[in-house]
Amino acid sequence: MSDPRLHSLHLEGQPRRDTFRAARQALQAACGSHTVAGDVRQLDDDHLGASTLAAPAPVVSLIAGRFAYYLKDGTNVYPLHLGMNSVGRLPDNDVVVRDECVSRRHCAILIHSDMRCELHDVASKNGTVLNGKKIPAPTRLQSGDQITLCNRRLTFHIAEAAPEPIIVQAAS
């Protein structure tokens, strides 16, 4: 996977760059066969019934037509999509957190097609905290979990989407 969100050119110093690259390799390995790459929005017929998720994502992205995944920070809502969702200070992240304490590439949230969700710290300087505990390794996410990046608290949500309305044509 050659994802520009996972380049390490912005890092100063070899030890920090090596730590980031090791975290990137673990993140890429975690994607596996149950995850569609974050920049691929077309899924097979088994998952979406031949429909497509459009980019950019709407306010809340729908996954498999049944569930929406998002982060909430006060009144801000950050939609998440199937695959890798990068979180950090740089403007090309999927979730941009404007806080100097937050790393440029702080963490990533993987959403798998089988509905598993994982939080990965991407070698951030200050670490990623989940429900009050710093995560030492990739950690499973559940709806309602609190993710803390420095002084910023984001809440992870999974919501069931409203069913599509059924249109019935009148007989002529």
PDB file of C-alpha atoms in Angstrom:
ATOM      1  CA  MET A   1       0.000   0.000   0.000  1.00  0.00           C
ATOM      2  CA  SER A   2       1.510   3.327  -1.015  1.00  0.00           C
ATOM      3  CA  ASP A   3      -0.762   5.633   0.939  1.00  0.00           C
ATOM      4  CA  PRO A   4       0.530   9.237   1.057  1.00  0.00           C
ATOM      5  CA  ARG A   5      -0.948   9.587   4.558  1.00  0.00           C
ATOM      6  CA  LEU A   6       1.666   7.080   5.717  1.00  0.00           C
ATOM      7  CA  HIS A   7       4.833   8.730   4.378  1.00  0.00           C
ATOM      8  CA  SER A   8       7.484   9.527   6.982  1.00  0.00           C
ATOM      9  CA  LEU A   9       9.303  12.360   5.216  1.00  0.00           C
ATOM     10  CA  HIS A  10       7.940  14.917   7.688  1.00  0.00           C
ATOM     11  CA  LEU A  11       9.751  13.282  10.617  1.00  0.00           C
ATOM     12  CA  GLU A  12      13.068  14.629  11.850  1.00  0.00           C
ATOM     13  CA  GLY A  13      15.737  12.185  12.998  1.00  0.00           C
ATOM     14  CA  GLN A  14      16.316   8.553  12.160  1.00  0.00           C
ATOM     15  CA  PRO A  15      15.033   6.942  15.419  1.00  0.00           C
ATOM     16  CA  ARG A  16      11.669   8.725  15.161  1.00  0.00           C
ATOM     17  CA  ARG A  17      11.345   7.889  11.467  1.00  0.00           C
ATOM     18  CA  ASP A  18      12.161   4.220  12.165  1.00  0.00           C
ATOM     19  CA  THR A  19       9.533   4.054  14.930  1.00  0.00           C
ATOM     20  CA  PHE A  20       6.941   5.561  12.589  1.00  0.00           C
ATOM     21  CA  ARG A  21       7.851   3.135   9.800  1.00  0.00           C
ATOM     22  CA  ALA A  22       7.469   0.162  12.160  1.00  0.00           C
ATOM     23  CA  ALA A  23       4.027   1.461  13.218  1.00  0.00           C
ATOM     24  CA  ARG A  24       3.108   1.980   9.547  1.00  0.00           C
ATOM     25  CA  GLN A  25       4.115  -1.591   8.699  1.00  0.00           C
ATOM     26  CA  ALA A  26       1.958  -2.960  11.563  1.00  0.00           C
ATOM     27  CA  LEU A  27      -0.975  -0.818  10.404  1.00  0.00           C
ATOM     28  CA  GLN A  28      -0.659  -2.016   6.815  1.00  0.00           C
ATOM     29  CA  ALA A  29      -0.481  -5.641   7.967  1.00  0.00           C
ATOM     30  CA  ALA A  30      -3.623  -5.149  10.074  1.00  0.00           C
ATOM     31  CA  CYS A  31      -5.664  -4.103   7.034  1.00  0.00           C
ATOM     32  CA  GLY A  32      -5.760  -7.678   5.761  1.00  0.00           C
ATOM     33  CA  SER A  33      -8.415  -9.240   3.569  1.00  0.00           C
ATOM     34  CA  HIS A  34     -11.342  -7.952   5.666  1.00  0.00           C
ATOM     35  CA  THR A  35     -10.472  -4.324   5.018  1.00  0.00           C
ATOM     36  CA  VAL A  36     -10.815  -2.306   1.870  1.00  0.00           C
ATOM     37  CA  ALA A  37      -8.066   0.305   1.435  1.00  0.00           C
ATOM     38  CA  GLY A  38      -9.202   3.708   2.684  1.00  0.00           C
ATOM     39  CA  ASP A  39      -8.920   5.374  -0.701  1.00  0.00           C
ATOM     40  CA  VAL A  40     -11.006   2.706  -2.469  1.00  0.00           C
ATOM     41  CA  ARG A  41     -14.701   3.513  -2.113  1.00  0.00           C
ATOM     42  CA  GLN A  42     -16.215   0.911  -4.496  1.00  0.00           C
ATOM     43  CA  LEU A  43     -17.038  -2.340  -2.694  1.00  0.00           C
ATOM     44  CA  ASP A  44     -18.109  -5.655  -4.102  1.00  0.00           C
ATOM     45  CA  ASP A  45     -21.757  -6.683  -4.496  1.00  0.00           C
ATOM     46  CA  ASP A  46     -21.656  -8.843  -1.351  1.00  0.00           C
ATOM     47  CA  HIS A  47     -21.091  -5.777   0.836  1.00  0.00           C
ATOM     48  CA  LEU A  48     -23.112  -2.987  -0.718  1.00  0.00           C
ATOM     49  CA  GLY A  49     -25.497  -4.486  -3.201  1.00  0.00           C
ATOM     50  CA  ALA A  50     -23.603  -2.880  -6.116  1.00  0.00           C
ATOM     51  CA  SER A  51     -23.849   0.663  -4.739  1.00  0.00           C
ATOM     52  CA  THR A  52     -20.904   2.993  -4.265  1.00  0.00           C
ATOM     53  CA  LEU A  53     -19.728   5.245  -1.455  1.00  0.00           C
ATOM     54  CA  ALA A  54     -18.987   8.637  -2.953  1.00  0.00           C
ATOM     55  CA  ALA A  55     -15.950  10.710  -2.042  1.00  0.00           C
ATOM     56  CA  PRO A  56     -15.894  12.990  -0.192  1.00  0.00           C
ATOM     57  CA  ALA A  57     -17.921  11.252   2.469  1.00  0.00           C
ATOM     58  CA  PRO A  58     -21.263  12.719   3.547  1.00  0.00           C
ATOM     59  CA  VAL A  59     -21.679  14.001   7.100  1.00  0.00           C
ATOM     60  CA  VAL A  60     -21.961  10.406   8.309  1.00  0.00           C
ATOM     61  CA  SER A  61     -20.584   7.663   6.082  1.00  0.00           C
ATOM     62  CA  LEU A  62     -22.779   4.607   5.617  1.00  0.00           C
ATOM     63  CA  ILE A  63     -21.078   1.242   5.700  1.00  0.00           C
ATOM     64  CA  ALA A  64     -22.819  -1.707   4.075  1.00  0.00           C
ATOM     65  CA  GLY A  65     -25.959   0.417   3.939  1.00  0.00           C
ATOM     66  CA  ARG A  66     -26.651  -0.418   7.583  1.00  0.00           C
ATOM     67  CA  PHE A  67     -24.175   1.365   9.843  1.00  0.00           C
ATOM     68  CA  ALA A  68     -22.469   4.739  10.129  1.00  0.00           C
ATOM     69  CA  TYR A  69     -19.083   5.183  11.804  1.00  0.00           C
ATOM     70  CA  TYR A  70     -17.921   8.576  13.033  1.00  0.00           C
ATOM     71  CA  LEU A  71     -15.933  10.502  15.627  1.00  0.00           C
ATOM     72  CA  LYS A  72     -17.490  13.335  17.570  1.00  0.00           C
ATOM     73  CA  ASP A  73     -15.629  16.194  19.229  1.00  0.00           C
ATOM     74  CA  GLY A  74     -18.173  18.443  20.941  1.00  0.00           C
ATOM     75  CA  THR A  75     -20.328  19.674  18.074  1.00  0.00           C
ATOM     76  CA  ASN A  76     -17.921  18.526  15.329  1.00  0.00           C
ATOM     77  CA  VAL A  77     -18.709  15.254  13.560  1.00  0.00           C
ATOM     78  CA  TYR A  78     -15.960  13.489  11.586  1.00  0.00           C
ATOM     79  CA  PRO A  79     -17.252  10.741   9.264  1.00  0.00           C
ATOM     80  CA  LEU A  80     -15.200   7.563   8.967  1.00  0.00           C
ATOM     81  CA  HIS A  81     -15.125   5.176   6.036  1.00  0.00           C
ATOM     82  CA  LEU A  82     -14.333   1.537   5.506  1.00  0.00           C
ATOM     83  CA  GLY A  83     -10.569   1.036   5.574  1.00  0.00           C
ATOM     84  CA  MET A  84      -7.942   3.259   7.127  1.00  0.00           C
ATOM     85  CA  ASN A  85      -8.917   6.633   8.590  1.00  0.00           C
ATOM     86  CA  SER A  86      -5.885   8.756   9.506  1.00  0.00           C
ATOM     87  CA  VAL A  87      -6.145  11.204  12.407  1.00  0.00           C
ATOM     88  CA  GLY A  88      -3.729  14.058  12.998  1.00  0.00           C
ATOM     89  CA  ARG A  89      -2.805  17.683  12.524  1.00  0.00           C
ATOM     90  CA  LEU A  90      -1.900  17.639   8.805  1.00  0.00           C
ATOM     91  CA  PRO A  91      -4.680  18.798   6.467  1.00  0.00           C
ATOM     92  CA  ASP A  92      -4.589  15.613   4.349  1.00  0.00           C
ATOM     93  CA  ASN A  93      -5.689  13.392   7.249  1.00  0.00           C
ATOM     94  CA  ASP A  94      -9.220  11.970   7.175  1.00  0.00           C
ATOM     95  CA  VAL A  95      -9.812  13.569  10.588  1.00  0.00           C
ATOM     96  CA  VAL A  96      -7.931  16.847  11.056  1.00  0.00           C
ATOM     97  CA  VAL A  97      -7.434  17.906  14.680  1.00  0.00           C
ATOM     98  CA  ARG A  98      -6.203  21.477  14.910  1.00  0.00           C
ATOM     99  CA  ASP A  99      -4.063  21.317  18.024  1.00  0.00           C
ATOM    100  CA  GLU A 100      -0.279  21.817  18.172  1.00  0.00           C
ATOM    101  CA  CYS A 101       0.015  19.030  20.762  1.00  0.00           C
ATOM    102  CA  VAL A 102      -1.484  16.481  18.335  1.00  0.00           C
ATOM    103  CA  SER A 103       1.071  14.817  16.035  1.00  0.00           C
ATOM    104  CA  ARG A 104       0.977  15.377  12.302  1.00  0.00           C
ATOM    105  CA  ARG A 105       0.045  11.702  11.928  1.00  0.00           C
ATOM    106  CA  HIS A 106      -1.219  10.809  15.375  1.00  0.00           C
ATOM    107  CA  CYS A 107      -3.278   7.646  15.018  1.00  0.00           C
ATOM    108  CA  ALA A 108      -5.416   5.666  12.611  1.00  0.00           C
ATOM    109  CA  ILE A 109      -8.770   3.963  12.896  1.00  0.00           C
ATOM    110  CA  LEU A 110      -9.263   0.831  10.828  1.00  0.00           C
ATOM    111  CA  ILE A 111     -12.816  -0.149   9.970  1.00  0.00           C
ATOM    112  CA  HIS A 112     -13.020  -3.658   8.595  1.00  0.00           C
ATOM    113  CA  SER A 113     -15.792  -4.951   6.342  1.00  0.00           C
ATOM    114  CA  ASP A 114     -16.744  -7.451   9.059  1.00  0.00           C
ATOM    115  CA  MET A 115     -17.527  -4.455  11.371  1.00  0.00           C
ATOM    116  CA  ARG A 116     -14.412  -4.803  13.546  1.00  0.00           C
ATOM    117  CA  CYS A 117     -12.821  -1.462  14.381  1.00  0.00           C
ATOM    118  CA  GLU A 118      -9.282  -0.900  15.652  1.00  0.00           C
ATOM    119  CA  LEU A 119      -7.348   2.084  16.965  1.00  0.00           C
ATOM    120  CA  HIS A 120      -3.637   2.258  16.054  1.00  0.00           C
ATOM    121  CA  ASP A 121      -1.174   4.782  17.453  1.00  0.00           C
ATOM    122  CA  VAL A 122       1.129   5.778  14.593  1.00  0.00           C
ATOM    123  CA  ALA A 123       4.246   6.517  16.676  1.00  0.00           C
ATOM    124  CA  SER A 124       2.832   9.824  17.934  1.00  0.00           C
ATOM    125  CA  LYS A 125       5.009  11.833  20.326  1.00  0.00           C
ATOM    126  CA  ASN A 126       2.386  12.011  23.083  1.00  0.00           C
ATOM    127  CA  GLY A 127       0.644   8.668  22.572  1.00  0.00           C
ATOM    128  CA  THR A 128      -3.003   7.802  22.074  1.00  0.00           C
ATOM    129  CA  VAL A 129      -5.282   7.232  25.059  1.00  0.00           C
ATOM    130  CA  LEU A 130      -8.390   5.052  24.894  1.00  0.00           C
ATOM    131  CA  ASN A 131     -10.869   5.276  27.769  1.00  0.00           C
ATOM    132  CA  GLY A 132      -8.210   6.743  30.069  1.00  0.00           C
ATOM    133  CA  LYS A 133      -5.419   4.256  29.259  1.00  0.00           C
ATOM    134  CA  LYS A 134      -2.542   4.768  26.846  1.00  0.00           C
ATOM    135  CA  ILE A 135      -2.698   2.095  24.153  1.00  0.00           C
ATOM    136  CA  PRO A 136       0.507   0.029  23.877  1.00  0.00           C
ATOM    137  CA  ALA A 137      -0.607  -1.733  20.682  1.00  0.00           C
ATOM    138  CA  PRO A 138      -3.549  -1.773  18.261  1.00  0.00           C
ATOM    139  CA  THR A 139      -6.748  -1.876  20.309  1.00  0.00           C
ATOM    140  CA  ARG A 140     -10.312  -2.825  19.424  1.00  0.00           C
ATOM    141  CA  LEU A 141     -12.849   0.022  19.396  1.00  0.00           C
ATOM    142  CA  GLN A 142     -16.481  -0.090  20.497  1.00  0.00           C
ATOM    143  CA  SER A 143     -19.193   2.512  20.162  1.00  0.00           C
ATOM    144  CA  GLY A 144     -18.927   5.112  22.927  1.00  0.00           C
ATOM    145  CA  ASP A 145     -15.163   4.723  23.419  1.00  0.00           C
ATOM    146  CA  GLN A 146     -13.299   7.927  24.329  1.00  0.00           C
ATOM    147  CA  ILE A 147     -10.113   8.605  22.342  1.00  0.00           C
ATOM    148  CA  THR A 148      -7.845  11.270  23.821  1.00  0.00           C
ATOM    149  CA  LEU A 149      -5.130  12.941  21.752  1.00  0.00           C
ATOM    150  CA  CYS A 150      -3.270  15.269  24.129  1.00  0.00           C
ATOM    151  CA  ASN A 151      -6.082  17.503  25.457  1.00  0.00           C
ATOM    152  CA  ARG A 152      -8.596  16.667  22.707  1.00  0.00           C
ATOM    153  CA  ARG A 153     -11.276  14.078  23.399  1.00  0.00           C
ATOM    154  CA  LEU A 154     -13.045  12.335  20.518  1.00  0.00           C
ATOM    155  CA  THR A 155     -15.886   9.868  20.972  1.00  0.00           C
ATOM    156  CA  PHE A 156     -16.128   6.928  18.575  1.00  0.00           C
ATOM    157  CA  HIS A 157     -19.666   6.080  17.430  1.00  0.00           C
ATOM    158  CA  ILE A 158     -21.334   3.305  15.477  1.00  0.00           C
ATOM    159  CA  ALA A 159     -24.929   4.109  14.593  1.00  0.00           C
ATOM    160  CA  GLU A 160     -27.504   2.038  12.792  1.00  0.00           C
ATOM    161  CA  ALA A 161     -28.601   3.833   9.656  1.00  0.00           C
ATOM    162  CA  ALA A 162     -32.249   4.541   9.005  1.00  0.00           C
ATOM    163  CA  PRO A 163     -33.728   2.085   6.511  1.00  0.00           C
ATOM    164  CA  GLU A 164     -34.119   3.252   2.925  1.00  0.00           C
ATOM    165  CA  PRO A 165     -37.709   4.309   2.118  1.00  0.00           C
ATOM    166  CA  ILE A 166     -39.570   1.859  -0.097  1.00  0.00           C
ATOM    167  CA  ILE A 167     -41.166   3.508  -3.126  1.00  0.00           C
ATOM    168  CA  VAL A 168     -44.352   1.832  -4.291  1.00  0.00           C
ATOM    169  CA  GLN A 169     -45.700   2.718  -7.700  1.00  0.00           C
ATOM    170  CA  ALA A 170     -49.454   3.041  -8.013  1.00  0.00           C
ATOM    171  CA  ALA A 171     -51.128   0.659 -10.454  1.00  0.00           C
ATOM    172  CA  SER A 172     -52.307   2.364 -13.666  1.00  0.00           C
TER     173      SER A 172
END
